[in-house]
Structure formats: C-alpha cells, structure tokens
Short mmCIF file of C-alpha atoms and ligand atoms in Angstrom, two decimals:
data_model
loop_
_atom_site.label_atom_id
_atom_site.label_comp_id
_atom_site.label_asym_id
_atom_site.label_seq_id
_atom_site.Cartn_x
_atom_site.Cartn_y
_atom_site.Cartn_z
CA MET A 1 -30.06 -18.55 -19.56
CA LYS A 2 -33.32 -17.15 -18.12
CA SER A 3 -34.56 -13.83 -19.19
CA THR A 4 -34.69 -11.64 -16.17
CA THR A 5 -37.78 -9.45 -15.82
CA VAL A 6 -36.96 -6.08 -14.20
CA ILE A 7 -39.83 -4.44 -12.26
CA LYS A 8 -39.16 -0.82 -11.53
CA THR A 9 -40.84 0.48 -8.36
CA SER A 10 -40.96 3.96 -9.97
CA ASP A 11 -43.18 2.47 -12.64
CA VAL A 12 -46.46 2.63 -10.66
CA GLU A 13 -48.75 1.35 -13.42
CA ASN A 14 -49.95 -2.17 -12.55
CA PHE A 15 -47.29 -2.41 -9.78
CA GLU A 16 -49.46 -4.49 -7.50
CA LEU A 17 -50.21 -6.96 -10.28
CA LYS A 18 -46.55 -7.28 -11.08
CA LEU A 19 -45.77 -7.95 -7.36
CA ARG A 20 -48.47 -10.59 -7.46
CA GLN A 21 -46.70 -12.21 -10.39
CA ALA A 22 -43.47 -12.06 -8.53
CA ALA A 23 -45.05 -13.88 -5.60
CA ASP A 24 -46.28 -16.52 -8.04
CA THR A 25 -42.72 -16.87 -9.31
CA LEU A 26 -41.48 -17.56 -5.83
CA ARG A 27 -44.38 -20.04 -5.40
CA SER A 28 -43.36 -21.94 -8.54
CA GLY A 29 -39.75 -22.19 -7.36
CA GLY A 30 -38.32 -19.22 -9.23
CA LEU A 31 -35.77 -16.67 -8.01
CA VAL A 32 -36.77 -13.10 -7.33
CA ALA A 33 -34.12 -10.50 -6.31
CA PHE A 34 -35.57 -7.82 -4.02
CA PRO A 35 -34.50 -4.62 -2.44
CA THR A 36 -34.12 -4.10 1.26
CA GLU A 37 -32.93 -1.13 3.39
CA THR A 38 -29.46 -2.89 3.57
CA VAL A 39 -28.51 -4.56 0.32
CA TYR A 40 -30.43 -6.38 -2.32
CA GLY A 41 -31.39 -9.99 -1.56
CA LEU A 42 -31.69 -13.11 -3.78
CA GLY A 43 -35.05 -14.51 -2.91
CA ALA A 44 -36.54 -18.09 -3.05
CA ASP A 45 -39.26 -19.97 -1.22
CA ALA A 46 -37.70 -21.16 1.99
CA PHE A 47 -39.77 -24.32 1.96
CA ASN A 48 -38.77 -25.25 -1.61
CA GLU A 49 -35.49 -27.19 -1.30
CA ASP A 50 -34.71 -27.17 -5.04
CA ALA A 51 -35.26 -23.44 -5.27
CA VAL A 52 -33.02 -22.84 -2.24
CA ARG A 53 -30.33 -25.09 -3.79
CA LEU A 54 -30.51 -23.04 -6.91
CA VAL A 55 -29.87 -19.97 -4.79
CA TYR A 56 -26.53 -21.49 -3.61
CA ARG A 57 -25.71 -22.59 -7.10
CA VAL A 58 -26.22 -19.29 -8.89
CA LYS A 59 -24.27 -17.39 -6.16
CA GLY A 60 -21.44 -19.92 -6.05
CA ARG A 61 -22.05 -19.95 -2.30
CA PRO A 62 -20.42 -22.60 -0.04
CA ALA A 63 -23.07 -25.10 1.22
CA ASP A 64 -22.03 -24.63 4.83
CA ASN A 65 -23.10 -20.94 4.93
CA PRO A 66 -26.75 -20.80 6.09
CA LEU A 67 -29.37 -18.32 4.77
CA ILE A 68 -31.45 -15.63 6.34
CA VAL A 69 -35.24 -16.22 6.02
CA HIS A 70 -37.15 -12.98 5.34
CA ILE A 71 -40.70 -12.67 6.64
CA ALA A 72 -43.38 -9.94 6.44
CA SER A 73 -43.79 -9.55 10.19
CA LEU A 74 -43.08 -10.89 13.64
CA HIS A 75 -46.27 -13.01 13.49
CA ARG A 76 -44.77 -15.12 10.74
CA ALA A 77 -41.75 -15.95 12.86
CA GLU A 78 -43.75 -18.77 14.47
CA LEU A 79 -43.57 -20.61 11.01
CA PHE A 80 -39.81 -21.02 11.50
CA ALA A 81 -38.82 -20.39 15.10
CA LYS A 82 -39.37 -23.07 17.81
CA GLU A 83 -39.56 -20.29 20.42
CA ILE A 84 -38.79 -16.60 20.51
CA PRO A 85 -36.67 -15.71 23.50
CA PHE A 86 -37.81 -12.72 25.57
CA LYS A 87 -34.96 -10.49 24.52
CA GLY A 88 -35.43 -11.47 20.85
CA ARG A 89 -39.04 -10.56 20.99
CA LYS A 90 -38.28 -7.23 22.67
CA LEU A 91 -35.78 -6.34 19.91
CA ALA A 92 -38.05 -7.46 17.16
CA ASP A 93 -40.93 -5.31 18.61
CA ILE A 94 -38.71 -2.28 18.36
CA PHE A 95 -36.38 -2.87 15.42
CA TRP A 96 -38.46 -4.87 12.93
CA PRO A 97 -38.87 -3.94 10.16
CA GLY A 98 -35.13 -3.12 10.19
CA PRO A 99 -31.54 -4.09 9.76
CA LEU A 100 -31.51 -6.76 12.50
CA THR A 101 -31.41 -10.51 11.88
CA LEU A 102 -32.26 -12.78 14.87
CA VAL A 103 -30.89 -16.32 15.21
CA MET A 104 -33.22 -18.51 17.10
CA ALA A 105 -33.96 -22.27 17.67
CA GLY A 106 -35.50 -23.51 14.41
CA LYS A 107 -38.44 -25.75 13.73
CA SER A 108 -37.50 -29.23 12.53
CA ASN A 109 -39.48 -28.88 9.30
CA ILE A 110 -37.17 -26.20 7.85
CA PRO A 111 -35.22 -27.71 5.04
CA SER A 112 -31.61 -28.25 6.20
CA VAL A 113 -30.29 -26.63 3.07
CA VAL A 114 -31.63 -23.26 4.47
CA THR A 115 -29.88 -23.62 7.80
CA ALA A 116 -26.82 -25.57 6.46
CA GLY A 117 -27.84 -28.29 8.96
CA LEU A 118 -27.78 -26.09 12.07
CA SER A 119 -30.58 -26.36 14.64
CA THR A 120 -31.07 -22.58 14.48
CA VAL A 121 -32.70 -20.30 11.96
CA ALA A 122 -31.92 -16.64 11.09
CA LEU A 123 -35.00 -14.43 10.61
CA ARG A 124 -35.41 -10.86 9.51
CA VAL A 125 -38.24 -8.41 8.59
CA PRO A 126 -36.67 -6.06 5.99
CA LYS A 127 -37.65 -2.39 5.93
CA ASN A 128 -38.66 -1.80 2.40
CA ALA A 129 -42.38 -1.20 1.64
CA LYS A 130 -42.40 -3.00 -1.68
CA THR A 131 -40.57 -6.00 -0.46
CA LEU A 132 -42.83 -6.25 2.66
CA ARG A 133 -45.79 -6.21 0.30
CA LEU A 134 -44.18 -9.03 -1.82
CA LEU A 135 -43.59 -11.06 1.39
CA GLU A 136 -47.14 -10.44 2.54
CA LEU A 137 -48.55 -11.60 -0.86
CA PHE A 138 -46.26 -14.55 -0.84
CA GLY A 139 -47.29 -15.54 2.71
CA GLY A 140 -44.33 -17.71 3.77
CA GLY A 141 -40.63 -17.16 4.27
CA VAL A 142 -38.15 -16.13 1.59
CA VAL A 143 -34.43 -16.94 1.87
CA GLY A 144 -32.45 -13.93 1.03
CA PRO A 145 -28.67 -13.96 0.81
CA SER A 146 -27.16 -10.78 -0.57
CA ALA A 147 -27.77 -10.94 -4.36
CA ASN A 148 -24.15 -10.95 -5.46
CA LEU A 149 -21.72 -13.68 -6.63
CA SER A 150 -20.14 -15.16 -3.54
CA GLY A 151 -17.03 -13.21 -2.49
CA LYS A 152 -18.03 -10.03 -4.33
CA PRO A 153 -19.20 -6.75 -2.59
CA SER A 154 -22.85 -6.87 -1.68
CA PRO A 155 -25.28 -5.15 -4.26
CA THR A 156 -26.66 -1.79 -3.25
CA GLU A 157 -28.26 -1.10 -6.64
CA ALA A 158 -30.26 -3.09 -9.17
CA GLU A 159 -27.51 -2.76 -11.67
CA HIS A 160 -25.08 -4.51 -9.30
CA VAL A 161 -27.48 -7.50 -9.20
CA LEU A 162 -27.73 -7.66 -12.98
CA ASN A 163 -23.92 -7.41 -13.34
CA ASP A 164 -23.59 -10.54 -11.16
CA LEU A 165 -26.72 -12.53 -11.84
CA ASP A 166 -28.45 -11.45 -15.10
CA GLY A 167 -29.75 -14.59 -16.79
CA SER A 168 -29.78 -16.63 -13.61
CA ILE A 169 -32.77 -14.98 -11.88
CA ASP A 170 -36.33 -14.74 -12.98
CA VAL A 171 -37.37 -11.29 -11.56
CA LEU A 172 -35.46 -8.24 -10.19
CA ILE A 173 -37.37 -5.55 -8.26
CA ASP A 174 -35.44 -2.33 -8.91
CA ASP A 175 -36.02 0.16 -6.10
CA GLY A 176 -32.95 2.25 -6.74
CA ARG A 177 -30.13 2.60 -4.22
CA THR A 178 -30.52 1.02 -0.81
CA THR A 179 -30.55 3.37 2.10
CA ILE A 180 -28.15 1.74 4.64
CA GLY A 181 -25.71 0.02 2.24
CA ILE A 182 -24.25 -2.75 4.39
CA GLU A 183 -25.94 -5.91 5.62
CA SER A 184 -27.99 -6.50 8.70
CA THR A 185 -26.60 -7.06 12.10
CA VAL A 186 -26.87 -10.81 12.97
CA LEU A 187 -27.59 -11.44 16.61
CA ASP A 188 -27.92 -14.93 18.13
CA VAL A 189 -30.51 -14.74 20.89
CA THR A 190 -30.26 -18.41 21.78
CA PHE A 191 -27.48 -17.19 24.12
CA ASP A 192 -27.91 -14.94 27.16
CA PRO A 193 -26.38 -12.40 26.87
CA PRO A 194 -27.03 -12.54 23.17
CA LEU A 195 -24.11 -12.75 20.82
CA ILE A 196 -23.38 -10.65 17.68
CA LEU A 197 -22.45 -12.96 14.88
CA ARG A 198 -22.09 -10.24 12.27
CA GLN A 199 -21.90 -6.49 12.91
CA GLY A 200 -24.20 -4.63 10.45
CA GLY A 201 -26.77 -1.90 9.98
CA LEU A 202 -28.02 -1.83 13.54
CA SER A 203 -25.27 -0.72 16.02
CA ARG A 204 -24.32 -2.67 19.14
CA GLU A 205 -24.99 0.56 21.07
CA ALA A 206 -28.63 0.69 19.85
CA ILE A 207 -29.27 -2.92 20.73
CA GLU A 208 -27.62 -2.55 24.23
CA LYS A 209 -29.91 0.40 24.95
CA VAL A 210 -32.89 -1.98 24.76
CA ILE A 211 -31.62 -5.32 26.30
CA GLY A 212 -28.34 -4.49 28.09
CA HIS A 213 -25.00 -6.06 27.49
CA ILE A 214 -24.45 -8.26 24.35
CA GLU A 215 -21.26 -10.18 23.41
CA LEU A 216 -19.22 -9.09 20.46
CA PRO A 217 -17.42 -11.47 18.04
CA GLY A 218 -14.19 -12.67 19.48
CA HIS A 219 -11.76 -14.91 17.84
CA GLY A 220 -12.02 -18.65 17.78
CA SER A 221 -15.23 -19.32 19.70
CA VAL A 222 -17.56 -17.37 17.49
CA LEU A 223 -16.20 -18.75 14.26
CA GLY A 224 -17.73 -22.10 14.71
CA ARG A 225 -21.14 -20.55 15.26
CA SER A 226 -21.25 -18.00 12.52
CA PRO A 227 -20.42 -19.95 9.43
CA GLY A 228 -20.53 -17.05 7.05
CA THR A 229 -17.97 -14.86 8.73
CA HIS A 230 -14.92 -16.90 7.78
CA HIS A 231 -15.62 -17.04 4.14
CA ARG A 232 -13.84 -14.81 1.65
CA HIS A 233 -15.92 -11.61 1.36
CA TYR A 234 -16.29 -8.18 0.00
CA ALA A 235 -13.33 -8.60 -2.18
CA PRO A 236 -12.67 -6.06 -4.94
CA LYS A 237 -10.09 -7.10 -7.66
CA ALA A 238 -7.77 -4.31 -6.49
CA GLN A 239 -5.61 -4.45 -3.41
CA LEU A 240 -7.18 -2.46 -0.57
CA ILE A 241 -5.05 -0.73 2.00
CA LEU A 242 -6.39 0.91 5.09
CA VAL A 243 -4.76 4.10 6.40
CA ARG A 244 -5.39 5.39 9.97
CA GLU A 245 -7.82 8.29 10.28
CA SER A 246 -6.19 11.68 9.69
CA ASP A 247 -2.78 10.24 8.78
CA SER A 248 -2.50 12.50 5.73
CA GLU A 249 1.27 12.03 5.55
CA LYS A 250 1.17 8.28 5.19
CA PHE A 251 -1.79 8.46 2.85
CA GLN A 252 -0.07 10.92 0.52
CA ARG A 253 3.24 8.88 0.70
CA LEU A 254 1.51 5.63 -0.22
CA TYR A 255 -0.47 7.35 -2.96
CA GLU A 256 2.62 8.89 -4.55
CA ASP A 257 4.59 5.61 -4.27
CA PHE A 258 2.00 3.64 -6.10
CA ARG A 259 1.54 6.33 -8.77
CA ARG A 260 5.26 6.23 -9.36
CA GLN A 261 4.92 2.52 -10.03
CA LYS A 262 2.40 3.42 -12.66
CA MET A 263 -0.45 1.93 -10.70
CA ASN A 264 -4.03 3.12 -11.04
CA VAL A 265 -4.78 4.17 -7.44
CA ALA A 266 -8.19 5.13 -6.01
CA ALA A 267 -8.51 7.04 -2.75
CA ILE A 268 -11.59 6.98 -0.40
CA THR A 269 -11.23 9.53 2.35
CA HIS A 270 -13.24 11.85 4.64
CA SER A 271 -10.83 14.08 6.45
CA ILE A 272 -7.70 13.67 4.31
CA ARG A 273 -7.36 15.57 1.08
CA VAL A 274 -4.96 14.05 -1.46
CA SER A 275 -2.96 16.18 -3.87
CA GLY A 276 -2.41 15.12 -7.43
CA THR A 277 -5.26 12.73 -7.50
CA SER A 278 -6.94 11.09 -10.53
CA HIS A 279 -10.65 10.62 -11.31
CA SER A 280 -10.94 7.68 -8.97
CA THR A 281 -10.82 9.65 -5.75
CA ARG A 282 -13.83 10.01 -3.52
CA TYR A 283 -14.21 12.33 -0.65
CA MET A 284 -16.98 11.51 1.80
CA GLU A 285 -18.55 13.24 4.71
CA ASN A 286 -17.13 12.37 8.08
CA SER A 287 -20.01 10.12 8.81
CA ALA A 288 -20.10 6.37 9.22
CA GLU A 289 -23.49 6.33 7.61
CA GLU A 290 -22.09 7.78 4.41
CA TYR A 291 -19.28 5.32 4.30
CA ALA A 292 -21.83 2.48 4.87
CA ARG A 293 -24.10 3.71 2.06
CA ASN A 294 -21.32 4.11 -0.54
CA ILE A 295 -18.58 1.58 0.21
CA PHE A 296 -19.80 -1.43 -1.69
CA ARG A 297 -20.69 0.67 -4.70
CA LEU A 298 -17.26 2.34 -4.71
CA LEU A 299 -15.51 -1.02 -4.46
CA ARG A 300 -17.43 -2.19 -7.51
CA GLU A 301 -16.77 0.98 -9.32
CA CYS A 302 -13.08 0.56 -8.80
CA ASP A 303 -13.21 -2.84 -10.39
CA ILE A 304 -14.91 -1.39 -13.36
CA LEU A 305 -12.32 1.31 -13.67
CA GLY A 306 -9.54 -1.23 -13.49
CA VAL A 307 -8.01 0.20 -10.28
CA ASP A 308 -4.97 -1.61 -8.91
CA VAL A 309 -4.80 -0.19 -5.40
CA ILE A 310 -7.62 1.36 -3.26
CA LEU A 311 -6.38 3.49 -0.35
CA VAL A 312 -9.07 3.95 2.33
CA GLU A 313 -9.05 6.32 5.26
CA GLU A 314 -10.49 4.45 8.27
CA ILE A 315 -13.44 5.75 10.28
CA GLU A 316 -14.16 5.47 13.97
CA ASP A 317 -14.89 1.90 15.04
CA ARG A 318 -18.16 2.49 16.77
CA GLY A 319 -21.80 2.68 15.82
CA ILE A 320 -22.35 1.56 12.27
CA GLY A 321 -18.69 2.57 11.74
CA ALA A 322 -17.76 -0.79 13.51
CA ALA A 323 -19.62 -2.64 10.78
CA VAL A 324 -18.04 -0.67 7.97
CA MET A 325 -14.56 -1.23 9.45
CA ASP A 326 -15.26 -4.94 9.70
CA ARG A 327 -16.16 -5.07 5.94
CA LEU A 328 -13.09 -2.95 5.05
CA ARG A 329 -10.69 -5.14 7.15
CA ARG A 330 -11.97 -8.23 5.40
CA ALA A 331 -11.60 -6.63 1.95
CA ALA A 332 -8.09 -5.63 2.92
CA GLU A 333 -7.17 -9.17 4.01
CA CYS A 334 -7.84 -10.61 0.52
O1 LIG B 1 -28.94 -7.39 5.26
C1 LIG B 1 -28.96 -8.64 5.10
O2 LIG B 1 -28.80 -9.40 6.00
C2 LIG B 1 -29.03 -9.12 3.64
C3 LIG B 1 -30.42 -8.67 3.09
C4 LIG B 1 -30.63 -9.21 1.71
O3 LIG B 1 -31.44 -9.15 3.99
N1 LIG B 1 -28.81 -10.48 3.64
C5 LIG B 1 -27.54 -11.04 3.80
O4 LIG B 1 -27.54 -12.41 3.68
O5 LIG B 1 -26.62 -10.37 4.08
P1 LIG B 1 -26.13 -13.29 3.56
O6 LIG B 1 -26.55 -14.60 3.19
O7 LIG B 1 -25.28 -12.59 2.62
O8 LIG B 1 -25.63 -13.23 5.04
C6 LIG B 1 -26.23 -14.04 6.03
C7 LIG B 1 -25.39 -14.22 7.25
C8 LIG B 1 -24.25 -15.11 7.01
O9 LIG B 1 -23.09 -14.58 7.64
C9 LIG B 1 -24.72 -16.38 7.62
O10 LIG B 1 -23.64 -17.24 8.02
C10 LIG B 1 -25.57 -15.92 8.78
O11 LIG B 1 -26.18 -14.71 8.24
N2 LIG B 1 -26.54 -16.95 9.22
C11 LIG B 1 -27.61 -17.31 8.61
N3 LIG B 1 -28.28 -18.30 9.24
C12 LIG B 1 -27.57 -18.55 10.34
C13 LIG B 1 -27.72 -19.33 11.54
N4 LIG B 1 -28.73 -20.21 11.61
N5 LIG B 1 -26.80 -19.35 12.50
C14 LIG B 1 -25.70 -18.47 12.33
N6 LIG B 1 -25.54 -17.61 11.32
C15 LIG B 1 -26.40 -17.61 10.32
MG1 LIG B 2 -23.58 -11.91 1.59
#
C-alpha cells in the first residue's frame, strides 16, 4: 500500500511547489491522479513503460485497451504524432484545451503498452488550469485513463478516485467536481471523413460545424478500431432500466412493481415526476448537460445506498445527450 498524498487546489499555499513535486513524482515513475473538465485521470509518464504498466495493473484494465496521452498544448503533439492531418489541426486549434481526443498516426518510439500495439496514438489537451500547469512543468506526455477501477463509472470527484484507488496511487490533485462529467469525444482523424470512436463531451454537431461531415460509430466495423468501446463499462451494481422520455405511465408502473417486490428502487428523471418515491430519487433539469454532469456520481451513489434497480428517464439523443445515452445504454446492458 502506498500512502496517497492529496493536494487540494483550494489550498493555495505553496500550491506551485506541490505541483512541482507532483511533476517529480511522474518523472520518477509514480502515479498522479489529476482533474480534467471531463473526469479524473490516472496519470503516469507516457515514456516510462513500467509506470504505464502499473496504470493498467491498478485499474484492472485489459491490456488491449490503449491509453490517451495528455499534453500541455498542441506544440507537444509532435512528440507523439507522426503527422497531424489538416482537419485534426483545425479541430485542435479551436477545441484544445477541451473534451476532444484526436487519434493520429503515432511515432515509433511510443511504448507499445501505451497504444496497445496500435500504430496510432490518442492525444488530448485537457481544460483544467491546474492540470495544464502540471503538464507544462512535467514537460512530456502523461497517459490518463479515467481514474476508476475498470468497469466502474468514471470518477467526477476526488472522493470517487480515493474510493477506487486509495493506496495504489502516489498523488491525487483534488479540484472538486468536474464540469462536464463524461469523458472526451474520441475522433480518429487518420480517416477522411474522420470517424468518432467514442461519443463524449464535445458533440458531433460542434465538430461538424468546423470540418463538415464525420462518421459515427456503426456496428462491426468500428469495434475493431476502437478497442475500449467493447469492454464492460459504467456498470453500477444495480440493474439499470431505461424508460422512454415522458413515458410517465410505464415509469410509474415499473417503479411500483419493483417496490412491491421489496426492491430498493432509485429514479433519475427530468420530465417525469414519480409518486411515492424514496430518498433515492433525483429530478434533473431537462438538459443533457445536467445529465452528463451528474450521471456517474448518481450511479456511484446508488451503489453506496445499496440500490437494486435504477430507473432512468431517457434524454434526447443529440448534442452531448448522445454521449450520455451511449453511457446509459452500456450501463443498462450489464
Ligand atoms: O475524458 C477523457 O478522455 C478521460 C480524461 C481523464 O482525459 N480519459 C479517458 O480515458 O476517458 P479512458 O482510458 O478511460 O478512455 C480512452 C478511450 C478508450 O475507449 C480507448 O480505447 C480509446 O480512448 N483509445 C485510446 N487510444 C486509442 C487509439 N490509439 N486508437 C483508438 N482508440 C484509442
Ligand atoms: Mg475509462
């Protein structure tokens, strides 16, 4: 067991010094969990094979699922990318720092444990001032899968990271709740038109405004290219059931059926109001952004409360809502 040092960003005294020490920890092969605008990441030096292997080990992550390399700015992309295609550069200019990961042809000196043996590398500049400073101080690239145990909902608060990884990481930078709440959009720009490998915090619509048509994940063909998307993901212990938007009748019926079976039922809705509900009912605004911000936290809370069934009212499948629905469908499949 390691003892995990928690650095709170609200604790301004000596903060720069603490960040320098965190950068040193990365340099010496240690693990540093860091905040981003999407979810918390589990950081290690991308050029240190042993450190990267440790990331897989502590997460329990399958070895065939490659990692995103986090860098301080587009200038650093040249350390990892063989070339940056025109459309990729255009998107990076506009959306970095931000919730967009670009998959490009990778340089041959990247350890294969980072890319799971692929010829491509996934790069992202996260939008969090403290983490950007850490990346700048560190100088290289930092692998950063979400800082959760593999299969669990991604962490949107420092406490989620500690619940999963306390004692396995050296440092955790606690910056409170993340603002977006679901992971970055992963876009493969080695194809033209580029291909979305994972929907996420940046909507398809926003990307298409800049570079025109992009391809969405289909079945079959994309699975081979996007290794992470076929793994078990986002799974709460409870059974998750999706109910179509505004279908109050079905929602209420299911709710009562499960309650009659003495099940502990949680409800997450925006337009539907449930009668006779318990403490584990959450009403959200009718906004995809609010769903995104809260969904992983609520799934974790349901586990802590010992919920058996989570009923979730769907939201519209567009904008960031498409990414939220993708996560919910996966959670419902488990
Ligand atoms: O928002 C995020 O992206 C967060 C924060 C911490 O930056 N990170 C994150 O990492 O979600 P992770 O490891 O949980 O998900 C990375 C995704 C996986 O689906 C993985 O398969 C895909 O990116 N990926 C990484 N490298 C790839 C590559 N070379 N080709 C295709 N997909 C890749
Ligand atoms: Mg993940």
